[in-house]
PDB file of C-alpha atoms and ligand atoms in Angstrom:
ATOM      1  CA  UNK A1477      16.487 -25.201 -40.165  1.00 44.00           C
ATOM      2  CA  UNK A1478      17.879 -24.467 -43.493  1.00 44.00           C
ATOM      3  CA  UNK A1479      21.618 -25.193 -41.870  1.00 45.00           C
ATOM      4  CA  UNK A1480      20.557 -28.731 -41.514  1.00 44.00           C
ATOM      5  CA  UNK A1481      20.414 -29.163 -45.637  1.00 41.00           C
ATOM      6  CA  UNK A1482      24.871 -28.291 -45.020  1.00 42.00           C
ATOM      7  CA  UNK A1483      24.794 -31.710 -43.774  1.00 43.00           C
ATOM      8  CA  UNK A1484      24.766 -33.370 -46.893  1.00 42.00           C
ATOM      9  CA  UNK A1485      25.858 -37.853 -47.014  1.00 43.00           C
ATOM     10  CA  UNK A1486      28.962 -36.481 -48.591  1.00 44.00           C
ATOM     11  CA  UNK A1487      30.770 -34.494 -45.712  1.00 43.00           C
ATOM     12  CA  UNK A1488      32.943 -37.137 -44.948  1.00 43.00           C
ATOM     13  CA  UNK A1489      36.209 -35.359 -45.381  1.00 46.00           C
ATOM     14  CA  UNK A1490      38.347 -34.631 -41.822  1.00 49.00           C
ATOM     15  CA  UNK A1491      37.410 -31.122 -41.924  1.00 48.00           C
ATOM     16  CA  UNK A1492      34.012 -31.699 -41.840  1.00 48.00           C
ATOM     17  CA  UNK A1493      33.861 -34.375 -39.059  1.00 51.00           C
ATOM     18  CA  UNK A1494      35.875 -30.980 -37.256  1.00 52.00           C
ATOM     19  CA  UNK A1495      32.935 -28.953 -38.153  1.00 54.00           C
ATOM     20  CA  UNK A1496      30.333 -31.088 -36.720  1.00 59.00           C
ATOM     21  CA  UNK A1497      30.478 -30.257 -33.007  1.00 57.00           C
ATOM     22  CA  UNK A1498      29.888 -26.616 -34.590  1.00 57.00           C
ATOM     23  CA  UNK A1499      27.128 -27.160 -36.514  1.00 54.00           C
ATOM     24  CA  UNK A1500      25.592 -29.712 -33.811  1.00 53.00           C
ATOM     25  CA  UNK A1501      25.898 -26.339 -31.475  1.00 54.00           C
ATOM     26  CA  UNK A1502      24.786 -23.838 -34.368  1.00 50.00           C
ATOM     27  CA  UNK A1503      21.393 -26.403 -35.086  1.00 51.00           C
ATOM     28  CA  UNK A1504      20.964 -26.870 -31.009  1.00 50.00           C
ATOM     29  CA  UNK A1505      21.276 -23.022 -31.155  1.00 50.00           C
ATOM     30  CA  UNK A1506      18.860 -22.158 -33.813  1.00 43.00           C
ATOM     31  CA  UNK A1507      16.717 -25.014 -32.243  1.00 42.00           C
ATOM     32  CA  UNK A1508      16.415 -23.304 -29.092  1.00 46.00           C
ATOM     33  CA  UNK A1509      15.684 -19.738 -30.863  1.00 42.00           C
ATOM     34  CA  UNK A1510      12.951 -21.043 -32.929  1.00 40.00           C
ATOM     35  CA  UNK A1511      11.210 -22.636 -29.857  1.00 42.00           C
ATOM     36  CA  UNK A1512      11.859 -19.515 -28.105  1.00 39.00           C
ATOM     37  CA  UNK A1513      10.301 -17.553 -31.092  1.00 36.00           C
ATOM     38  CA  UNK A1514       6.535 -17.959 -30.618  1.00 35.00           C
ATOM     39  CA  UNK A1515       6.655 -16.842 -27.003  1.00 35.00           C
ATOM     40  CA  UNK A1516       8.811 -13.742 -27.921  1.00 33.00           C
ATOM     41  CA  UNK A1517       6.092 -13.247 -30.734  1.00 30.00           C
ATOM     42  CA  UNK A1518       3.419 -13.952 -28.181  1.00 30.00           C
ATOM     43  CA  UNK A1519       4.455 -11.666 -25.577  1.00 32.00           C
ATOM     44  CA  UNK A1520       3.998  -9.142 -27.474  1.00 32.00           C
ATOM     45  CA  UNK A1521       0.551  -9.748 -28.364  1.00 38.00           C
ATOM     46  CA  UNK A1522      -1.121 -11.050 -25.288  1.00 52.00           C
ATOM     47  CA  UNK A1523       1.258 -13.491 -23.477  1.00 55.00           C
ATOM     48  CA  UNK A1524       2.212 -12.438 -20.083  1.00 49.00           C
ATOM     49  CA  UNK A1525       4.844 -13.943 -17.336  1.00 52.00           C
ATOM     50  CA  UNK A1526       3.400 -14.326 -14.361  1.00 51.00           C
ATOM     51  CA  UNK A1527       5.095 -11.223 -12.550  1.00 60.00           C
ATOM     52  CA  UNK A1528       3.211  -8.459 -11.512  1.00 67.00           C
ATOM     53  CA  UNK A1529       4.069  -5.040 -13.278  1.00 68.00           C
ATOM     54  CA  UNK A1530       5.123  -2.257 -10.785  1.00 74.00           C
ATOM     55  CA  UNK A1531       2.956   0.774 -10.383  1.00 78.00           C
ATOM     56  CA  UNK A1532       0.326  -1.198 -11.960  1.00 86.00           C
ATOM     57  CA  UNK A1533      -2.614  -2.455 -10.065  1.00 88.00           C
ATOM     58  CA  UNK A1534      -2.234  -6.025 -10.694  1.00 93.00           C
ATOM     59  CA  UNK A1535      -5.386  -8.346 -11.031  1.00 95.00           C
ATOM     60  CA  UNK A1536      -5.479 -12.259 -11.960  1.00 96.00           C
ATOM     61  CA  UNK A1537      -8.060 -14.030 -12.523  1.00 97.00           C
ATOM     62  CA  UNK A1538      -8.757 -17.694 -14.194  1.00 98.00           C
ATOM     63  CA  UNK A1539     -10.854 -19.173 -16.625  1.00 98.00           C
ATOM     64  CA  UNK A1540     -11.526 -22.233 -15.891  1.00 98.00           C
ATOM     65  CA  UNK A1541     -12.772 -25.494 -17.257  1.00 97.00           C
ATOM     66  CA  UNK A1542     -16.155 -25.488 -15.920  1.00 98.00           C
ATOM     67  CA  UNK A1543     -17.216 -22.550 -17.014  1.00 98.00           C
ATOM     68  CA  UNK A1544     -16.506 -19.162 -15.167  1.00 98.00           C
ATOM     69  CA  UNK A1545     -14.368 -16.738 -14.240  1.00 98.00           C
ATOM     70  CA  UNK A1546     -12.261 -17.286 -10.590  1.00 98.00           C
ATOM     71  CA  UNK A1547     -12.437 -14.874  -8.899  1.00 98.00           C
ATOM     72  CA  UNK A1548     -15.273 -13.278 -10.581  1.00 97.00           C
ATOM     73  CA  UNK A1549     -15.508 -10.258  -9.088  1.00 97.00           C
ATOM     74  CA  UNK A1550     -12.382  -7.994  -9.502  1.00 97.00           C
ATOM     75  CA  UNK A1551     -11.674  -4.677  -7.927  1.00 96.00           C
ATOM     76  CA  UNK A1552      -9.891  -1.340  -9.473  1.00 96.00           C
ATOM     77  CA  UNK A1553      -9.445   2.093  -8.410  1.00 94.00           C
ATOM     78  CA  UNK A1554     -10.989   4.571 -10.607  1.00 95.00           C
ATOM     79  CA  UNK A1555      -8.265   5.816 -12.952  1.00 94.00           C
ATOM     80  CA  UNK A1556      -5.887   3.165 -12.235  1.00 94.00           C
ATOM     81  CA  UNK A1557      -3.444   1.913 -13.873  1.00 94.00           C
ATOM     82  CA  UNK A1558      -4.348  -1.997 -14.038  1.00 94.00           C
ATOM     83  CA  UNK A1559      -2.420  -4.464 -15.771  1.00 94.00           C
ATOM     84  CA  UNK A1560      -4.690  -7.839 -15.730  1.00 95.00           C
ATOM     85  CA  UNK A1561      -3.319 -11.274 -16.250  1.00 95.00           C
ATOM     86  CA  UNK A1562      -5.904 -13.828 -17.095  1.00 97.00           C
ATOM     87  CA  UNK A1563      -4.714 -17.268 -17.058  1.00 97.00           C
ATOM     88  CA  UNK A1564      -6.739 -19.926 -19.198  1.00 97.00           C
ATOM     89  CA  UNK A1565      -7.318 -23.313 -17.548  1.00 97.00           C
ATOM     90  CA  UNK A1566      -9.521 -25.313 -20.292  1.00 98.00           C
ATOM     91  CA  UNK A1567      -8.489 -27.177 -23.226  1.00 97.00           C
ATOM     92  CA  UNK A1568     -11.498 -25.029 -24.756  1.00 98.00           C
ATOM     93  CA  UNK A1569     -11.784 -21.703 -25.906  1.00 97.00           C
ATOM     94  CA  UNK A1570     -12.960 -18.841 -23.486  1.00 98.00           C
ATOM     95  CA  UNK A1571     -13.039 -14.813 -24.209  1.00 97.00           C
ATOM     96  CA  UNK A1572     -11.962 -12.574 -21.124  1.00 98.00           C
ATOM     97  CA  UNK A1573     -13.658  -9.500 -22.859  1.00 98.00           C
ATOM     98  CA  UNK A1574     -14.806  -6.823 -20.106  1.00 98.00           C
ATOM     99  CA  UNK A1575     -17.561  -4.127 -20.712  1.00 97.00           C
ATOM    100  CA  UNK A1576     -17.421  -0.160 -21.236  1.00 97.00           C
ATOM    101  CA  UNK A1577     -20.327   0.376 -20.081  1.00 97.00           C
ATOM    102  CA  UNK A1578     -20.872   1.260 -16.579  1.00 97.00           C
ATOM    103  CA  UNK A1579     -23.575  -0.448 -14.265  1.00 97.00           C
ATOM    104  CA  UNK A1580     -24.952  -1.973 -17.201  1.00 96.00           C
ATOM    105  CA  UNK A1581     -26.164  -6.324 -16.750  1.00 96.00           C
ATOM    106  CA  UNK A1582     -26.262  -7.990 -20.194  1.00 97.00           C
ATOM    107  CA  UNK A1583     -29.500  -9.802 -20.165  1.00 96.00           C
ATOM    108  CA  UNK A1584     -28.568 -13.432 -18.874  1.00 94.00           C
ATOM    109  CA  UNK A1585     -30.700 -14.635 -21.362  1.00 93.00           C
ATOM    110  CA  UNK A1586     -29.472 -12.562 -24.182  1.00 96.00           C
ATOM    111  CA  UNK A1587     -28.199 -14.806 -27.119  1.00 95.00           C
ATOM    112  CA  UNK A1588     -25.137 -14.540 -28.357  1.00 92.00           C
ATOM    113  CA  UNK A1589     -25.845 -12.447 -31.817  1.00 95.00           C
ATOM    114  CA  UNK A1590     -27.658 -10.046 -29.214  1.00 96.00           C
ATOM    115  CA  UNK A1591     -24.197 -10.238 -26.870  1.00 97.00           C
ATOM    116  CA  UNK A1592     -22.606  -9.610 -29.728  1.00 96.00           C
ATOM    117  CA  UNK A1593     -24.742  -6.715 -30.682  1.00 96.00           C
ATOM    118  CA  UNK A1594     -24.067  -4.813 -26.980  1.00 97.00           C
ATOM    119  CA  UNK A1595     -20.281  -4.958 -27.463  1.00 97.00           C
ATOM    120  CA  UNK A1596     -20.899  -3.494 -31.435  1.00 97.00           C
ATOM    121  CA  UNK A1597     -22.489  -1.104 -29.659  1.00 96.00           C
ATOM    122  CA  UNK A1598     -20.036  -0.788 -26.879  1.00 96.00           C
ATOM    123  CA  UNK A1599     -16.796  -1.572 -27.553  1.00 97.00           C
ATOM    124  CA  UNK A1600     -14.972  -3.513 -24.525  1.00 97.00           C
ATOM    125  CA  UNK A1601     -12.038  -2.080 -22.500  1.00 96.00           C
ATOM    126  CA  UNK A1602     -10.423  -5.688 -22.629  1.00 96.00           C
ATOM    127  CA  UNK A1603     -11.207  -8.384 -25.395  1.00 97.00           C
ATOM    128  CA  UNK A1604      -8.845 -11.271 -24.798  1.00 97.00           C
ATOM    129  CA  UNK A1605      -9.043 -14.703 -26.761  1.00 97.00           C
ATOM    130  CA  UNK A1606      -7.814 -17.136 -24.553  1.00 97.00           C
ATOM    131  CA  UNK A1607      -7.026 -19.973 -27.014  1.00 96.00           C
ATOM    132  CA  UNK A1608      -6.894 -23.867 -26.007  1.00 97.00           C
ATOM    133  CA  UNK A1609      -3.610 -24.602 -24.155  1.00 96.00           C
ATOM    134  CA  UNK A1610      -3.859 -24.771 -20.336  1.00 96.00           C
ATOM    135  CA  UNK A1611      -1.426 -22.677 -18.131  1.00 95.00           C
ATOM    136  CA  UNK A1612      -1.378 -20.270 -21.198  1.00 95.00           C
ATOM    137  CA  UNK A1613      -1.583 -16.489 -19.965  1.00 95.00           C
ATOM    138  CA  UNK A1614      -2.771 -13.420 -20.934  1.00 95.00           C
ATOM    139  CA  UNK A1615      -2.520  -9.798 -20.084  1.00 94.00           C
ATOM    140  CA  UNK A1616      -4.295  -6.494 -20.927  1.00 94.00           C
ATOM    141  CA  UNK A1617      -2.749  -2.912 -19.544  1.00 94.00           C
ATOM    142  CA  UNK A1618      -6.038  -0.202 -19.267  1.00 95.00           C
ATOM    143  CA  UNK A1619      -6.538   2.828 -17.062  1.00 96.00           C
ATOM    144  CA  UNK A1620      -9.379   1.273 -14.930  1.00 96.00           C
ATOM    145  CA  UNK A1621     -12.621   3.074 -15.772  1.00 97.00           C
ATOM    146  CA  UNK A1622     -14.650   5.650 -13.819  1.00 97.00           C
ATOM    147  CA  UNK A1623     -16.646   4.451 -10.544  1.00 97.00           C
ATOM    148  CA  UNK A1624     -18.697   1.894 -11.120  1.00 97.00           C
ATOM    149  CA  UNK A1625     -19.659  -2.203 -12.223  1.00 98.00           C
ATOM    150  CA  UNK A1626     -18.237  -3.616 -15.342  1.00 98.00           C
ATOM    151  CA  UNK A1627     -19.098  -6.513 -16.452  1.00 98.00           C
ATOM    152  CA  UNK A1628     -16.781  -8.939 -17.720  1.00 98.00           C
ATOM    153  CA  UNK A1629     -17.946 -12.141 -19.836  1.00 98.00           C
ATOM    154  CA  UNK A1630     -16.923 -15.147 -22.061  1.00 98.00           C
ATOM    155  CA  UNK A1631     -18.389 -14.199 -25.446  1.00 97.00           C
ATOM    156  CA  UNK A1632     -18.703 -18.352 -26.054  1.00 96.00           C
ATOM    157  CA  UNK A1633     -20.060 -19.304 -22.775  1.00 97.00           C
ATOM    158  CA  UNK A1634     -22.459 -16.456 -21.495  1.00 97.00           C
ATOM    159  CA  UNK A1635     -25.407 -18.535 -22.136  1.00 96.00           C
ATOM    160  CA  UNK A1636     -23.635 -20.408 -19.632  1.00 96.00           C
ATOM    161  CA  UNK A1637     -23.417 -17.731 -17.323  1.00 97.00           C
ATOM    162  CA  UNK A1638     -19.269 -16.997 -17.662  1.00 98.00           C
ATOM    163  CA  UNK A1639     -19.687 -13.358 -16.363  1.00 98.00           C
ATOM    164  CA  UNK A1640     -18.406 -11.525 -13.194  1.00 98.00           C
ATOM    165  CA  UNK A1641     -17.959  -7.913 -12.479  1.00 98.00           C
ATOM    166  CA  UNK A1642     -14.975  -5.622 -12.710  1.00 98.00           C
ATOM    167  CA  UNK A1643     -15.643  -3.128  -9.699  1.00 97.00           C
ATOM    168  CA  UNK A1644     -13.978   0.404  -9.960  1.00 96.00           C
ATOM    169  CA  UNK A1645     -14.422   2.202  -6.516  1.00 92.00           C
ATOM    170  CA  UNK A1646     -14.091   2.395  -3.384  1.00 69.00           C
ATOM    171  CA  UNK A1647     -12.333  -0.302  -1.756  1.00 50.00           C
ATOM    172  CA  UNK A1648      -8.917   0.597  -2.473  1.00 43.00           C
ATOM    173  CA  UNK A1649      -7.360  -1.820   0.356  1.00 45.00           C
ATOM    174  CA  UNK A1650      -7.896  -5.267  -2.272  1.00 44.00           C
ATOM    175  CA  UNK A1651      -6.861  -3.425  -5.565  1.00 41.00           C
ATOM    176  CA  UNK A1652      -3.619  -2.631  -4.307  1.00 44.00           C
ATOM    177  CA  UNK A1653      -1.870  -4.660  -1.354  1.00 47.00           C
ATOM    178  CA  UNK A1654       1.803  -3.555  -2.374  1.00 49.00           C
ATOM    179  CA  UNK A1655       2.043   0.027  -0.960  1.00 51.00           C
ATOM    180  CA  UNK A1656       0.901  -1.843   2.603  1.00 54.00           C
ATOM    181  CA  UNK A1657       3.130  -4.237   2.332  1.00 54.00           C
ATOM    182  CA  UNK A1658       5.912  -2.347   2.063  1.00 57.00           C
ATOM    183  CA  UNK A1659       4.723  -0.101   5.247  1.00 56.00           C
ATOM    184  CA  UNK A1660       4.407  -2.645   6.743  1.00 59.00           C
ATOM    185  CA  UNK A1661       7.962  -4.407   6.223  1.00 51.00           C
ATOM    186  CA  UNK A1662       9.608  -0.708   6.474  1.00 64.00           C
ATOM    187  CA  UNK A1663       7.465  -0.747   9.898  1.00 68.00           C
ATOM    188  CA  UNK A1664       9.134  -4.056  11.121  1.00 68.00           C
ATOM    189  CA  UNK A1665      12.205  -2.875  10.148  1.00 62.00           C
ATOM    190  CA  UNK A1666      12.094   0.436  12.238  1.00 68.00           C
ATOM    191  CA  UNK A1667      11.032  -1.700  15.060  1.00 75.00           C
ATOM    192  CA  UNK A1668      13.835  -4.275  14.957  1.00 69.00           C
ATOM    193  CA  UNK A1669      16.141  -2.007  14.584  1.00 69.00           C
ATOM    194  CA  UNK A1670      14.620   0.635  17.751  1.00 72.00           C
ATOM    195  CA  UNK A1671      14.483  -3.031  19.822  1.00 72.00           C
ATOM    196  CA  UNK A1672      18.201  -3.122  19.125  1.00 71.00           C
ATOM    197  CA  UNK A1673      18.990   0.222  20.035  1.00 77.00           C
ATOM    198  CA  UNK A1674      17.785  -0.366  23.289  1.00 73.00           C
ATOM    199  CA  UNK A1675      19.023  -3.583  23.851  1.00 73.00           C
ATOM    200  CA  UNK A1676      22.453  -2.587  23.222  1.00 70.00           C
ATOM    201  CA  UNK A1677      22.430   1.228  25.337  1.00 76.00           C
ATOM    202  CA  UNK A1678      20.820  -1.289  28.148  1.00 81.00           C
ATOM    203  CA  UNK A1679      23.695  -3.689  27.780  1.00 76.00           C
ATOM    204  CA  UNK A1680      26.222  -0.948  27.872  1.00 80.00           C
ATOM    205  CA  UNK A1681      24.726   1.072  30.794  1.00 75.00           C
ATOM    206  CA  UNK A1682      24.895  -2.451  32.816  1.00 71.00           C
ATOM    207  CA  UNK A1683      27.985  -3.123  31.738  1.00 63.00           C
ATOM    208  CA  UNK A1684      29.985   0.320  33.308  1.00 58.00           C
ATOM    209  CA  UNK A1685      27.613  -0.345  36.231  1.00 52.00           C
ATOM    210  CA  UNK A1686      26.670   2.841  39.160  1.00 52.00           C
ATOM    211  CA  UNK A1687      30.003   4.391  38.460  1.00 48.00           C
ATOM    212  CA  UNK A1688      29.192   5.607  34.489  1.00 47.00           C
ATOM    213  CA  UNK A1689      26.317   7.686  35.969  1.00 47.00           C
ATOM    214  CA  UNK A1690      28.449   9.983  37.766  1.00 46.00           C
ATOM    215  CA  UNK A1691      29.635  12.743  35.832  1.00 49.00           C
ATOM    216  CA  UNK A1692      32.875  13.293  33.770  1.00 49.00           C
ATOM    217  CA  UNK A1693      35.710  15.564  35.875  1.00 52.00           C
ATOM    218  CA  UNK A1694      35.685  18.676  33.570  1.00 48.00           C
ATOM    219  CA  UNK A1695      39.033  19.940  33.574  1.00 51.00           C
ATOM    220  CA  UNK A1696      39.180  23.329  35.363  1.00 53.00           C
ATOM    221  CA  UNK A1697      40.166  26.204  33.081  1.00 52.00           C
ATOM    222  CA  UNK A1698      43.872  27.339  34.308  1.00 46.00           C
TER     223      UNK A1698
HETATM  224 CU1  LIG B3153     -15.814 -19.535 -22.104  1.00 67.12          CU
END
């Protein structure tokens, strides 16, 4: 930005009409850096792309315009790691901020000074302010908690009933689909590649017909 104050009425001379492709390049340049700034800036607070982490257990789940959480019930294994993207989809402010405290329902009706009061008291695992721009994600890395229900909720709309549960347990098929995937792609491989095999020895054996099954003169020892 400050670059721009070079260009001053006066540069009329030869060698600065020569510079001007430059310093049309060097402000296009800086341009593009200072757009790219904030979402350098944000990534590392909160702003996530939308790829999945490896070795993470990766969850996603939306906030939404009308007032909850989709899907709003999320599964982790105990002591995983889990690297959550939440994704806001209002124009509005929403919280993603997710309980500590195991099998434990804030009253629906609680207001929000007494919401406010149980995560005092508790401090949440994940707290994420989702700000006002649609599309606009968000992650949190945590070691998903010991067995049990968490409750997750949107601090400004739980009167509303913006809550779902965070599930650490059992059902370890949903939390993490990768490791089967790649079974079963390494599986399809294996069986391409034995269909080949046997395709091609058939082929062969077809090929040299009767006579290849009779077996090879061994020269006698002299
Ligand atoms: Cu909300």
């Amino acid at each position: 930005v400050t670059r721009r104050g070079r260009r001053s009425p006066k540069d009329g001379t030869a060698g600065a009409r020569a510079a001007r492709p430059a310093l049309l390049l060097l402000a296009l340049a800086t341009i593009a850096l200072v757009s790219a700034a904030p979402a350098l800036a944000a990534a590392q607070s909160s702003v996530a792309g939308a790829a999945p982490a490896a070795g993470f257990d990766n969850l996603t789940v939306m906030a939404t315009s009308s007032l909850s959480f989709v899907p709003d019930k999320l599964t982790v294994t105990p002591g995983a790691s889990v690297h959550l993207v939440v994704t806001q989809e209002a124009t509005f402010e929403h919280t993603f901020t997710l309980s500590s405290l195991a099998n434990a329902t804030i009253p629906p009706g609680d207001s929000s000074a007494q919401v406010a009061a149980f995560f005092n008291a508790h401090p949440p695992i994940v707290n994420l302010s989702l700000g006002t721009t649609p599309g606009t994600e968000f992650f949190a890395n945590f070691t998903a908690p010991a067995a049990g229900t968490y409750e997750f909720v949107c601090l400004i709309h739980f009167a509303n009933g913006m809550t779902g549960d965070l599930v650490s347990g059992s059902s370890s098929s949903s939390s993490s689909p990768f490791p089967l995937t790649s079974v079963a792609i390494a599986a399809a491989v294996v069986a391409v590649v034995v269909v080949v095999a046997v395709v091609i020895v058939m082929t062969r054996r077809r090929k040299k017909g009767p006579a290849s099954e009779t077996p090879k003169d061994s020269s006698p020892p002299k």
